[in-house]
Short mmCIF file of C-alpha atoms in Angstrom, two decimals:
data_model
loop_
_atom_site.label_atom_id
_atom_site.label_comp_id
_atom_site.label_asym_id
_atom_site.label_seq_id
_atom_site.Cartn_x
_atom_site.Cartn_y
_atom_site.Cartn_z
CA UNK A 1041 15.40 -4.04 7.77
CA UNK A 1042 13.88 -5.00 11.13
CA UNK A 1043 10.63 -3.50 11.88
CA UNK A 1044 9.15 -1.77 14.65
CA UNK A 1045 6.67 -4.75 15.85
CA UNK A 1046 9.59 -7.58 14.60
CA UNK A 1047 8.26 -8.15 11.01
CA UNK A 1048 10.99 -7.86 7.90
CA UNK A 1049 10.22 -5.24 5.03
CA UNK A 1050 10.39 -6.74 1.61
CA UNK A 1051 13.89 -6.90 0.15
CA UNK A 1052 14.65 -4.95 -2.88
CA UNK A 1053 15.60 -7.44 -4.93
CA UNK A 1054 14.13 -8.76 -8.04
CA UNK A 1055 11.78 -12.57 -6.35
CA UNK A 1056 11.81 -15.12 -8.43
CA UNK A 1057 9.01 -15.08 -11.46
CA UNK A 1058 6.12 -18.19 -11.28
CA UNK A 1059 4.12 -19.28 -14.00
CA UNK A 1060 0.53 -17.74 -13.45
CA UNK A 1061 -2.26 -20.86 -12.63
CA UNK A 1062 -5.36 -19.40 -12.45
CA UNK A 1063 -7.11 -20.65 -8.62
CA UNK A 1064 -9.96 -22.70 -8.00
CA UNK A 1065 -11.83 -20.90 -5.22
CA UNK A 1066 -14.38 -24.02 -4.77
CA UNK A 1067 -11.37 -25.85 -3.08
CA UNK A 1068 -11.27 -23.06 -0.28
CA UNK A 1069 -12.85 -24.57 2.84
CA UNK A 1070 -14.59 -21.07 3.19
CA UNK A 1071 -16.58 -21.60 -0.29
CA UNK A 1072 -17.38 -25.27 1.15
CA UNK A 1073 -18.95 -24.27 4.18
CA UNK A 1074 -20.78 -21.27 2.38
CA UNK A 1075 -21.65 -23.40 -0.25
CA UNK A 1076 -22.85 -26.08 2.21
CA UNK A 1077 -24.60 -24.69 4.69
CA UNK A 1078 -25.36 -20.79 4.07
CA UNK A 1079 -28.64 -21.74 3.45
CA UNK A 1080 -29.21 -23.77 6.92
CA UNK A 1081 -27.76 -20.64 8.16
CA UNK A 1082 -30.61 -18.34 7.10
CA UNK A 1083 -33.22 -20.78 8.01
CA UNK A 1084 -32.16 -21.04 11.44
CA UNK A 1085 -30.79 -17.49 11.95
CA UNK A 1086 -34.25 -16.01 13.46
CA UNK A 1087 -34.23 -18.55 16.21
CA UNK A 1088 -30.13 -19.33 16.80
CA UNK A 1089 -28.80 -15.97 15.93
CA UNK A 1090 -30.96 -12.89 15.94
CA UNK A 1091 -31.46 -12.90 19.75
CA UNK A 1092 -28.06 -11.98 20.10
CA UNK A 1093 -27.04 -10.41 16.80
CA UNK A 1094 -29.96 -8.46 15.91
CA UNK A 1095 -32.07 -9.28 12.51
CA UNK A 1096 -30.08 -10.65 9.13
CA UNK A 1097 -28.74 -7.76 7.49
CA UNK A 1098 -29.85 -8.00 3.82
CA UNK A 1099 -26.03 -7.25 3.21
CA UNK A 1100 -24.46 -10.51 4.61
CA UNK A 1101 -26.83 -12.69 1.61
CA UNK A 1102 -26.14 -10.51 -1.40
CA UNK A 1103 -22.47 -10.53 0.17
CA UNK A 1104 -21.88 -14.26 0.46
CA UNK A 1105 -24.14 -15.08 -3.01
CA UNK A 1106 -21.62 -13.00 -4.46
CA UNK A 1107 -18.42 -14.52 -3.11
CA UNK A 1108 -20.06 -18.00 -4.39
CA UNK A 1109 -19.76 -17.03 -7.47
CA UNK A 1110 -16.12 -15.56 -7.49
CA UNK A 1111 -13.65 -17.27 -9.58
CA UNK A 1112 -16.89 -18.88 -11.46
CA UNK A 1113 -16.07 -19.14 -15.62
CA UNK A 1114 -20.05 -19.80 -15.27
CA UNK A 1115 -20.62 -15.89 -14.64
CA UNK A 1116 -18.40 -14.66 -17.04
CA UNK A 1117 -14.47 -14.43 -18.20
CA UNK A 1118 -12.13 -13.23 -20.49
CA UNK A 1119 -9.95 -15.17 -22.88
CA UNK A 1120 -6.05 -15.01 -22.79
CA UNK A 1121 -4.63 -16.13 -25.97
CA UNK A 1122 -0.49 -16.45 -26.72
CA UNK A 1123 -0.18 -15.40 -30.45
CA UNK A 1124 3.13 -17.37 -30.67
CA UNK A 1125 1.51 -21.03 -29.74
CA UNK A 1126 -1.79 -20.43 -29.99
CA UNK A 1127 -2.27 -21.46 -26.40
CA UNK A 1128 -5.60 -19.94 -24.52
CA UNK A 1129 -6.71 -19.70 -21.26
CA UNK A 1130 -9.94 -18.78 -19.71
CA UNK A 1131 -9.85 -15.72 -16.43
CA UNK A 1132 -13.27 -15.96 -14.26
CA UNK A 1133 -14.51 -12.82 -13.29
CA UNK A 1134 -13.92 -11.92 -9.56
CA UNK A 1135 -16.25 -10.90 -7.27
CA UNK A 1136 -14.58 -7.38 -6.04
CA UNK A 1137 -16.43 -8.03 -2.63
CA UNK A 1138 -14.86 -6.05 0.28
CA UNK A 1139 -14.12 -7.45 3.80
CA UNK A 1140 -15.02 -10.58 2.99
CA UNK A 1141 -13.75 -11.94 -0.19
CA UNK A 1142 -10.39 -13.42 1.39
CA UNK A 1143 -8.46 -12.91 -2.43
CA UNK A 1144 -10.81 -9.80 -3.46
CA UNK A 1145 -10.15 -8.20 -0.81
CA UNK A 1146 -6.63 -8.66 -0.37
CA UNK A 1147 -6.00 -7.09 -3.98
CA UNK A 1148 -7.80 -3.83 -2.17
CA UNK A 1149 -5.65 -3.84 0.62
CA UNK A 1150 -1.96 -3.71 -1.88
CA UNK A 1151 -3.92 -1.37 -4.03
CA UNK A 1152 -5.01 1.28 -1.59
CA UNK A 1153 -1.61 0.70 0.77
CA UNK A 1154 0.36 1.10 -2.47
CA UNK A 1155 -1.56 4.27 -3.40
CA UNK A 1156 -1.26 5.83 0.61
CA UNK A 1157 2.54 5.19 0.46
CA UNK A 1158 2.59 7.05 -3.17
CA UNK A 1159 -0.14 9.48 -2.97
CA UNK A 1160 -1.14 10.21 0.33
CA UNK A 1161 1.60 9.83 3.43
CA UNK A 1162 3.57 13.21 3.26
CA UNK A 1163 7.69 12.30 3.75
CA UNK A 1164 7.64 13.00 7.66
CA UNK A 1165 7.24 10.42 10.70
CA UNK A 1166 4.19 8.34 11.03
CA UNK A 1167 2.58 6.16 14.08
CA UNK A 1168 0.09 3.52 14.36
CA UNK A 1169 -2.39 4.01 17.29
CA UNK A 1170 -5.22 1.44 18.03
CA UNK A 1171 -8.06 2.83 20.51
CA UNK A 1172 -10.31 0.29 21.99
CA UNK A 1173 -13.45 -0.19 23.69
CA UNK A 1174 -14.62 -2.04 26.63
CA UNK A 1175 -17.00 -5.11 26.64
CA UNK A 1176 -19.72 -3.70 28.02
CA UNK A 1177 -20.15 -1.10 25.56
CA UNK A 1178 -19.65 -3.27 22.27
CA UNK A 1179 -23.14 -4.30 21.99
CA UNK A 1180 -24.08 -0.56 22.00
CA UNK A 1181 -22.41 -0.77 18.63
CA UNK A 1182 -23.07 -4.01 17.20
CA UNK A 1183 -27.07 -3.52 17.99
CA UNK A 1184 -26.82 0.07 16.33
CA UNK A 1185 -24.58 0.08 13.80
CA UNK A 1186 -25.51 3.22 12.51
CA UNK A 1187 -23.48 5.03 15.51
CA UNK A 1188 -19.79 3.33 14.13
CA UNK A 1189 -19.14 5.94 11.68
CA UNK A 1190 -19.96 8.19 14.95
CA UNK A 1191 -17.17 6.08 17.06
CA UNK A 1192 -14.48 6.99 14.00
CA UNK A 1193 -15.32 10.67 14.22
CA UNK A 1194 -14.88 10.30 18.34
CA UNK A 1195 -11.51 8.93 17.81
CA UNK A 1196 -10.63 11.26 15.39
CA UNK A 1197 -11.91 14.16 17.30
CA UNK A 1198 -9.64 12.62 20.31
CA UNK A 1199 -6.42 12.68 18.18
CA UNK A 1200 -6.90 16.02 16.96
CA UNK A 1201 -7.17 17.30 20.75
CA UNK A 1202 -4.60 15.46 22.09
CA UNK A 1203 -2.05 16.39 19.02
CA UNK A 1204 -2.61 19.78 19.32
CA UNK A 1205 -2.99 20.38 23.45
CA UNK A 1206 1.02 19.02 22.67
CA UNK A 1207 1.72 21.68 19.99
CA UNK A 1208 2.55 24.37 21.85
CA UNK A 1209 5.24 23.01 24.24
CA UNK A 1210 6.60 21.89 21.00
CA UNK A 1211 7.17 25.48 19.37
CA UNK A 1212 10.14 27.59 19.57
CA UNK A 1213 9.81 30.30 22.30
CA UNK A 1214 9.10 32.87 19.98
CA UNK A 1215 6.25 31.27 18.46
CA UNK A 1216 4.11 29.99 21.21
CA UNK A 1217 2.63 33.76 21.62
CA UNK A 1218 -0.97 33.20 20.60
CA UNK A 1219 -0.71 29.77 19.66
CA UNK A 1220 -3.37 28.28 21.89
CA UNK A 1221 -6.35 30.72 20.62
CA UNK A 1222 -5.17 29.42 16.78
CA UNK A 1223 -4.82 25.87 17.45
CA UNK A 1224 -7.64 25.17 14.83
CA UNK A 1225 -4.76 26.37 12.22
CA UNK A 1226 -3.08 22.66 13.56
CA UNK A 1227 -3.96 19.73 11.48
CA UNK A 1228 -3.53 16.38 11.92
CA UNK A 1229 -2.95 14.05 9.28
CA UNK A 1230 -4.80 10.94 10.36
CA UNK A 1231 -5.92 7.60 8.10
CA UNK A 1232 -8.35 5.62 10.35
CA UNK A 1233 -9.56 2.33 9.71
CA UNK A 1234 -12.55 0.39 11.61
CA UNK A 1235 -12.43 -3.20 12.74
CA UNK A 1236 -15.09 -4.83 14.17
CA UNK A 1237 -13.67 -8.37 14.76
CA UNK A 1238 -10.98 -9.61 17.05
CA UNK A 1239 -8.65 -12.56 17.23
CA UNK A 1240 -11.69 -15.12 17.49
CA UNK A 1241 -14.23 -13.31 15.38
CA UNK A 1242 -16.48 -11.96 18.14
CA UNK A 1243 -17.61 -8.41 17.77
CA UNK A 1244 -14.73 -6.33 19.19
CA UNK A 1245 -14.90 -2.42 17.37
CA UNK A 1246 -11.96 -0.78 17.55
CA UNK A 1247 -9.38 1.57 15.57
CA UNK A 1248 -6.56 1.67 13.57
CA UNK A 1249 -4.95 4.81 13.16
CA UNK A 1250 -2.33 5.82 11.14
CA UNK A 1251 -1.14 9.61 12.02
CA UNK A 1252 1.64 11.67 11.11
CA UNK A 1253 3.78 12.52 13.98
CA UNK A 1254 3.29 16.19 14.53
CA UNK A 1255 0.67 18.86 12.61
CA UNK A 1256 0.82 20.94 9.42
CA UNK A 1257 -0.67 24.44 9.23
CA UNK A 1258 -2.34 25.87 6.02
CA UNK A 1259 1.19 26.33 4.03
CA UNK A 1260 2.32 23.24 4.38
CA UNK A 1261 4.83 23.49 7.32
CA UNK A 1262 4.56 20.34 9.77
CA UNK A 1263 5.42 20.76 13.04
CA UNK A 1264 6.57 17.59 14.97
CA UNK A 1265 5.88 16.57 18.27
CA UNK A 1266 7.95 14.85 20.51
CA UNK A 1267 6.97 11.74 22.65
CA UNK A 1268 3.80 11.82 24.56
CA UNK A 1269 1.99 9.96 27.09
CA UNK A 1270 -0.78 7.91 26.12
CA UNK A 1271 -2.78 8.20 29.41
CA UNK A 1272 -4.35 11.63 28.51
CA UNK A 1273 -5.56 10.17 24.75
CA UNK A 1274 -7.25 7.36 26.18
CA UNK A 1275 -9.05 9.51 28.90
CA UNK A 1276 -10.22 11.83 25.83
CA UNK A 1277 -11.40 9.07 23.74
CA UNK A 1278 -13.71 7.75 26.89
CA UNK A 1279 -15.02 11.18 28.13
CA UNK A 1280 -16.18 11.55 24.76
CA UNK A 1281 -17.29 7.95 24.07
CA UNK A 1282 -19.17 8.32 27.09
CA UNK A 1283 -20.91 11.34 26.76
CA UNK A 1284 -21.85 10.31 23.21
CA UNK A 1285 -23.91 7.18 24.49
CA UNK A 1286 -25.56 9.06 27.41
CA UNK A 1287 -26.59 12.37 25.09
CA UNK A 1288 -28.11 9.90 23.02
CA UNK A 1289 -29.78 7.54 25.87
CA UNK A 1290 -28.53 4.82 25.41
CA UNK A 1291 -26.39 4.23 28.39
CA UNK A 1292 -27.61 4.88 31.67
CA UNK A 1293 -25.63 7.29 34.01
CA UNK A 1294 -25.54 4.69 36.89
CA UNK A 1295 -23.55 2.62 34.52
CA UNK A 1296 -21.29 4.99 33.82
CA UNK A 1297 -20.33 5.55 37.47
CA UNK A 1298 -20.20 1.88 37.88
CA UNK A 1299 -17.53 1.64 34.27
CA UNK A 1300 -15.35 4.82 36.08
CA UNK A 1301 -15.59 2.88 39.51
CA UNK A 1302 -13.34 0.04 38.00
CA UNK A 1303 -9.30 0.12 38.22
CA UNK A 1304 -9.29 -0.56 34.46
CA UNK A 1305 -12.13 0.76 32.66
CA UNK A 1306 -11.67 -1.14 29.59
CA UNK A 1307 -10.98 1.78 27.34
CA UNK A 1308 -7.56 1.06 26.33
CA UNK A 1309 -5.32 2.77 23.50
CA UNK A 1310 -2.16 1.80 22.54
CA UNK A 1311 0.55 3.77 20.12
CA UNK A 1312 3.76 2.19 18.20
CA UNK A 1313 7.53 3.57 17.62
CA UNK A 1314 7.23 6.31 15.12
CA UNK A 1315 8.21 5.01 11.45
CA UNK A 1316 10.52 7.19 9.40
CA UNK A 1317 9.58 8.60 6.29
CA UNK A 1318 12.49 6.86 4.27
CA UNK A 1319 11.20 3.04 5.86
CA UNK A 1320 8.67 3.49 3.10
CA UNK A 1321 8.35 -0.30 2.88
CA UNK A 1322 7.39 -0.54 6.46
CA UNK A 1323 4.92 2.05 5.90
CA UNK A 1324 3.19 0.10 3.39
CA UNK A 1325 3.51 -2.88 5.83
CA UNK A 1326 1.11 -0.91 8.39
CA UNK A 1327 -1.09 0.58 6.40
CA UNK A 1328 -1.50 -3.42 5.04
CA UNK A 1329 -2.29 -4.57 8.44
CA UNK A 1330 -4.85 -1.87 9.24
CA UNK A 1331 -6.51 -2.69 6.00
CA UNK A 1332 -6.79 -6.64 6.53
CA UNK A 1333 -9.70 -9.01 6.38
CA UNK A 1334 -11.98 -9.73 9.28
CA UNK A 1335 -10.07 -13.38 9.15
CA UNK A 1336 -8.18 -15.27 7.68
CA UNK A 1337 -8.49 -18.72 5.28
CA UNK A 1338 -5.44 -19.80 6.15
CA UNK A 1339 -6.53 -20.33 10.04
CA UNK A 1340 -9.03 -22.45 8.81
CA UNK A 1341 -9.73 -26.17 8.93
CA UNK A 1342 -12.92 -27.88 7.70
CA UNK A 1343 -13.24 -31.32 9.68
CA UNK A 1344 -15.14 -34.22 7.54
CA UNK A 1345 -17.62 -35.27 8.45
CA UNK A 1346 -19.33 -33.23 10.47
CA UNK A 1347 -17.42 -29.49 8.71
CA UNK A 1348 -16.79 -28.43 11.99
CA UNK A 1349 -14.55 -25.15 11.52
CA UNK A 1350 -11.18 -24.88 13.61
CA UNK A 1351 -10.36 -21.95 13.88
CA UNK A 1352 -6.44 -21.36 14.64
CA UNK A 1353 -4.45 -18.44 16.18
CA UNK A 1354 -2.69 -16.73 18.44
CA UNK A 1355 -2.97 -17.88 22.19
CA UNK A 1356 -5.74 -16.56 24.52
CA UNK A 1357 -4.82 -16.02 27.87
CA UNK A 1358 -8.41 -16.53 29.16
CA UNK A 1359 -8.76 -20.04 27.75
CA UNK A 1360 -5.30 -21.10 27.62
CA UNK A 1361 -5.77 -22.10 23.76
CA UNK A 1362 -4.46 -21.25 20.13
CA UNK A 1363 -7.93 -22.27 18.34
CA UNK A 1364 -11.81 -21.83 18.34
CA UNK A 1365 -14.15 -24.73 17.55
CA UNK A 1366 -17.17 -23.82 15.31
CA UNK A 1367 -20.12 -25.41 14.03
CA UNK A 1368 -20.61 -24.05 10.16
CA UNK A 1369 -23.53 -22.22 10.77
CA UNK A 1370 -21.52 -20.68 14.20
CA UNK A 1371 -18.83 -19.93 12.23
CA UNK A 1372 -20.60 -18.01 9.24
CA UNK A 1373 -22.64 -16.17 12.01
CA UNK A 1374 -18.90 -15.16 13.33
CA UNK A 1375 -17.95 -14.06 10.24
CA UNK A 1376 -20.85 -12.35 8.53
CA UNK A 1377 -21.22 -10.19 11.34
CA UNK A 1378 -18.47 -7.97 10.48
CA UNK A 1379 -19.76 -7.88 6.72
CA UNK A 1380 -20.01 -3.63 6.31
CA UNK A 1381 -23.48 -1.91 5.44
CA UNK A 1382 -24.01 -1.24 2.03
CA UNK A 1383 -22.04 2.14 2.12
CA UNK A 1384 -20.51 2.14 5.31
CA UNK A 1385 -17.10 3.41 4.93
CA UNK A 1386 -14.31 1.38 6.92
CA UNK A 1387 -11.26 3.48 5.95
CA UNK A 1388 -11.65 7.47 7.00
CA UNK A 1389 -9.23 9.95 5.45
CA UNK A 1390 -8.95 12.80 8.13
CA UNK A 1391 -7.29 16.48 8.48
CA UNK A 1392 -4.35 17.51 6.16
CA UNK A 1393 -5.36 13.54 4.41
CA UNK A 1394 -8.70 14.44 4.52
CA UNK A 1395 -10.30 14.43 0.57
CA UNK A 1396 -10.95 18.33 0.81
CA UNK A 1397 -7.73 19.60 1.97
CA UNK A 1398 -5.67 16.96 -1.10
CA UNK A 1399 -8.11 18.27 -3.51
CA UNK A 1400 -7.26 22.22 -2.14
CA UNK A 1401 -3.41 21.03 -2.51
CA UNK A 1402 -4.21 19.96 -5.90
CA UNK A 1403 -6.09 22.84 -7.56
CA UNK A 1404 -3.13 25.08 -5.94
CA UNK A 1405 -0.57 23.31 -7.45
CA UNK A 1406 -2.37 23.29 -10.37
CA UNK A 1407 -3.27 26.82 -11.20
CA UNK A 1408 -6.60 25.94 -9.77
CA UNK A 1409 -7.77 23.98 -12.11
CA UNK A 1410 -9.92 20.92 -10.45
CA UNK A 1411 -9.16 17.25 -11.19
CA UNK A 1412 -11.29 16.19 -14.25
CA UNK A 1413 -14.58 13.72 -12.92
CA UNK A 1414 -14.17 10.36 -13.73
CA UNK A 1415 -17.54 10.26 -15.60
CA UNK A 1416 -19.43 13.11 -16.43
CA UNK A 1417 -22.53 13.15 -13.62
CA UNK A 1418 -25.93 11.24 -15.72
CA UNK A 1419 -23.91 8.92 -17.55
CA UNK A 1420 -24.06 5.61 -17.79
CA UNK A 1421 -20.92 3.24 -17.01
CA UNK A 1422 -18.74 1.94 -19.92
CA UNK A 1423 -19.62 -1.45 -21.44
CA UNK A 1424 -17.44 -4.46 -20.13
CA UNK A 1425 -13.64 -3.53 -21.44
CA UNK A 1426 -10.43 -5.41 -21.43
CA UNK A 1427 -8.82 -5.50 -17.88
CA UNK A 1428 -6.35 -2.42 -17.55
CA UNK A 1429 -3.07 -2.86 -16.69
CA UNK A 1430 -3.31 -2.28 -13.40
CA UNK A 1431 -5.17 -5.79 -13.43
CA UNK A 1432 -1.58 -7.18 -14.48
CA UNK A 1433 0.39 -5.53 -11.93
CA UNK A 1434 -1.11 -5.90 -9.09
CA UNK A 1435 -0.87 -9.88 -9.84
CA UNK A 1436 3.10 -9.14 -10.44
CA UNK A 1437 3.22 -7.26 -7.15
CA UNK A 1438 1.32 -9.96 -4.88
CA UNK A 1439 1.91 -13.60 -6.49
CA UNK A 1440 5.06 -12.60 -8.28
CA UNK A 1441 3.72 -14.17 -11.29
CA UNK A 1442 2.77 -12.82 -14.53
CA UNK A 1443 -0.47 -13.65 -15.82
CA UNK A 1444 0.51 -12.88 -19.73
CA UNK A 1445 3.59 -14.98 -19.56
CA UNK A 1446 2.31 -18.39 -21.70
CA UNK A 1447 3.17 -21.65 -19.97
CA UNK A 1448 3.83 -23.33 -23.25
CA UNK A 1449 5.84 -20.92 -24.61
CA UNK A 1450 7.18 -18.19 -22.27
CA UNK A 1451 5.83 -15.77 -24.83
CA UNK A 1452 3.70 -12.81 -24.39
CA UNK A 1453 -0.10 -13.19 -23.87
CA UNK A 1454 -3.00 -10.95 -24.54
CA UNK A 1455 -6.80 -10.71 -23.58
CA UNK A 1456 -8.58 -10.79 -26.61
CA UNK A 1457 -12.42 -10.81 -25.64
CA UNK A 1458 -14.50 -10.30 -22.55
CA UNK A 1459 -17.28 -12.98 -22.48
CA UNK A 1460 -20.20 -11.85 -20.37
CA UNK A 1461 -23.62 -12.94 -22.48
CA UNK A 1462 -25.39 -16.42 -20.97
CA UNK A 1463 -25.19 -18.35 -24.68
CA UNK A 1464 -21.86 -17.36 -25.66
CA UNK A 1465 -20.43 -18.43 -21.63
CA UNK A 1466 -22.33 -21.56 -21.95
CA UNK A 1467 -21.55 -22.67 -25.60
CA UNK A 1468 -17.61 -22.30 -25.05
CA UNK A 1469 -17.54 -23.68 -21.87
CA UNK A 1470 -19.58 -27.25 -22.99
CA UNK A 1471 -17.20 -27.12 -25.88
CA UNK A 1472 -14.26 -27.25 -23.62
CA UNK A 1473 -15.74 -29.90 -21.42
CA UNK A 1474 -16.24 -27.21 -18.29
CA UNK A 1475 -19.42 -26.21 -18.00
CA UNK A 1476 -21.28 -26.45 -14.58
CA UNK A 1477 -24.76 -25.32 -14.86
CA UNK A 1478 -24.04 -22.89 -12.07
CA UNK A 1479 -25.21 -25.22 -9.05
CA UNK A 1480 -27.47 -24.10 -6.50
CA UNK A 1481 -26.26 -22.42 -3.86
CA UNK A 1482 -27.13 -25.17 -0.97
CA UNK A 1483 -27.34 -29.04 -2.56
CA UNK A 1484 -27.30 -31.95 -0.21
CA UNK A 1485 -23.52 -32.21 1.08
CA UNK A 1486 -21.85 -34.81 -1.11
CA UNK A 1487 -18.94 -37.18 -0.43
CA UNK A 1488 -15.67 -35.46 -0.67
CA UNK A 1489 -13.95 -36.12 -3.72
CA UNK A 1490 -11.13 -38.49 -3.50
CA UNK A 1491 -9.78 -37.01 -6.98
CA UNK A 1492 -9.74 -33.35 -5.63
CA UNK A 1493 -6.68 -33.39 -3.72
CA UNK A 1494 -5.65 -31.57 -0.72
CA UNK A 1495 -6.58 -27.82 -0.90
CA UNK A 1496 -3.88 -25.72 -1.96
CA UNK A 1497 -4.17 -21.62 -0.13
CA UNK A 1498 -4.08 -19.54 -3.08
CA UNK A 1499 -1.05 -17.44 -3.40
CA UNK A 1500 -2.62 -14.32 -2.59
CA UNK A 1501 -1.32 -14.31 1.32
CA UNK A 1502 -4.37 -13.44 3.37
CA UNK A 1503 -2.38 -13.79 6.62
CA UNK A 1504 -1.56 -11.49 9.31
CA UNK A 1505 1.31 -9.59 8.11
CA UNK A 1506 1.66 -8.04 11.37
CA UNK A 1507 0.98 -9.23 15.12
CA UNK A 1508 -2.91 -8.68 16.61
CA UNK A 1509 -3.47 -6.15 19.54
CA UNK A 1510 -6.54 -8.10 20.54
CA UNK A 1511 -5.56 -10.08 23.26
CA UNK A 1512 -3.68 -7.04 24.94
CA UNK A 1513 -6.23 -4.40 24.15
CA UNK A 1514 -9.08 -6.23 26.24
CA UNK A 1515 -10.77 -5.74 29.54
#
């Protein structure tokens, strides 16, 4: 089936089943340069970096320690063991870090599109929007990023006026009576996502939208809309963007005048061909792309000697080039910008998708009865417990492998301990022959090692399933 931006969905058939081998995340040239220079980066961040990105975030170091450390038997694992040979295996624990974590995060992104497609999208028409900003307001955001959960509730509130200033054209005759002093009746069902990078890893926020094509009122009816212009969305979204930065003084009005005074103002939105509710595979596709890391590992190349970073993709029309050269310090300063806040929430559920209004559907469909917590509030968290079988699936659903399968055999597997204490890690893993001693995090760079072998991308694909907007959606 041929999508709307010329990507394939997934077939239907049954892919072909691997044998699981567990990955050695130390081979990634993103680990090596972490591992290699992080700490030069610190050092020299107050006098190379700061000027222009503002002070280190205590975020981006408890971030990238973390990521160090994923895939590391040294911090923890469980043991596999096949009943029927005997065979064993050791799993490292993974880091679970967000929007950073090429792997980790790319088993959040099938997990949360797989649970939108089957929990959340309602069976009518979607569209992706993306709304942009202009260069000279980006460092508004990137020096106070307190304000970007304000620039998703702008875009939001600009979809929800532009939707429903369409809604009553849309009606039958007999309904449009009244419509426009009960337009707050109109929801939109909107999942918004923030980016802050674009094709080259500068700072570039913008938003991904994914919106149902039309508005439901209170009973559940939706009520679709038919094409619309983009022009009068995008001059919503920068009357209010606007106003926003002057009400809070930040932007000068002078500057204003001279943004309007321009033929192109920078503020650019774009919208794609509605998908059908039955292209569910598609869907999932989008709602992929809109959930992607800030970049990629498999653009990346790590040059010896020096571990200069090339960074490879689509063309730029403004330098006439595919690629971006980067020092390793440059290049984790490009990349740990877009590391989120502790907290900050990068995906937005909004209107008739909005956490409230699902939980309202639920407890009415359910006789009223709300959804059980998922620990009782003053609690403490379970102990360490076997992985669920979610942990199992989602490796079926992205590698195509299965992780219980032995390799000796082809019998069935099971976890049969989680190994988290210090002695008991240490003592199995010098009694196998792989214990590390956890290095430090920066040691003098050593020679490569002949014996390692070219670097193999894990099979967890990390790249772009979908085309990038940035190099249209720029001033």
């Amino acid at each position: 089936m041929q999508g709307q931006f010329g990507f394939r969905a997934a077939p239907a058939e049954v892919l072909p089943m691997h044998l699981y081998r567990a990955r050695n995340p130390r081979q990634s040239p993103l680990w090596q340069c972490a591992h290699r220079h992080f700490a030069e980066f610190v050092e020299t961040y107050p006098h190379d970096y700061q000027p222009r990105l503002g002070p280190l975030r205590p975020v981006i170091p408890q971030v990238v320690h973390k990521f160090l450390d994923c895939g590391n038997l040294d911090r923890g694992f469980v043991r596999v063991r096949c009943d029927h040979c005997r065979h064993e295996y050791l799993l490292a624990f993974s880091c679970k870090s967000r929007w950073f974590c090429p792997t980790c995060h790319q088993k959040n992104v099938q997990t949360t599109a797989a649970f939108l497609v089957a929990r959340v999208f309602a069976p009518v028409p979607h569209r992706h929007y993306v709304l942009a900003l202009p260069k000279m307001l980006r460092p508004y955001f990137q020096r106070h990023r307190s304000l970007l959960k304000c620039l998703c509730a702008l875009a939001y509130q600009s979809l929800t006026e532009y939707l429903r200033a369409a809604v009553s054209p849309s009606l039958p005759s007999g309904e449009r009576d009244g419509v426009r002093g009960r337009l707050d009746s109109f929801h939109p069902a909107v999942i918004l996502t923030l980016h802050t990078f674009g094709e080259y890893l500068d700072f570039h926020p913008h938003l991904h939208a994914l919106v149902a094509d039309g508005l439901f009122t209170r009973d559940g009816t939706f009520h679709p809309l038919p094409e619309l212009p983009l022009k009068p969305l995008e001059e919503l979204f920068r009357a209010h963007i606007l106003k926003f930065l002057v009400d809070l003084k930040l932007l000068p009005p002078e500057r204003v005048q001279v943004l309007l005074s321009w033929k192109h103002s920078g503020f650019n939105v774009h919208s794609g061909d509605p998908v059908p509710p039955e292209h569910q595979a598609e869907l999932e596709k989008l709602a992929q792309y809109i959930l992607r890391n800030p970049f990629s590992v498999a653009k990346m190349t790590l040059e010896s000697p020096t571990d200069t970073i090339i960074y490879r993709s689509k063309l730029n029309p403004k330098i006439n080039r595919n690629f971006e050269v980067f020092t390793p310090t440059d290049f984790l300063a490009a990349i740990t910008q877009h590391i989120p806040d502790k907290g900050a929430q990068m995906v937005r559920y909004y209107g008739w998708y909005s956490n409230k209004m699902r939980g309202q559907r639920h407890r009415a469909q359910n006789g009223g009865a709300a959804s059980p917590p998922l620990r009782p509030p003053g609690t403490p968290p379970p102990p360490a417990k076997l992985p669920s079988k979610k942990w199992r699936d989602l490796i079926l659903q992205v590698w195509h492998t299965d992780p219980l399968i032995c390799p000796k055999c082809r019998q069935q597997m099971r976890v049969i301990a989680v190994i988290d204490q210090r002695v008991v890690i240490e003592k199995i893993l010098r009694h196998l022959g792989q214990w590390n001693g956890t290095p430090p995090l920066a040691p003098a760079r050593a020679p490569p090692d002949a014996n390692a072998g070219p670097w193999t991308r894990e099979p967890c694909d990390d790249v772009d399933p979908m085309p990038d907007y940035e190099n249209v959606l720029t001033d």
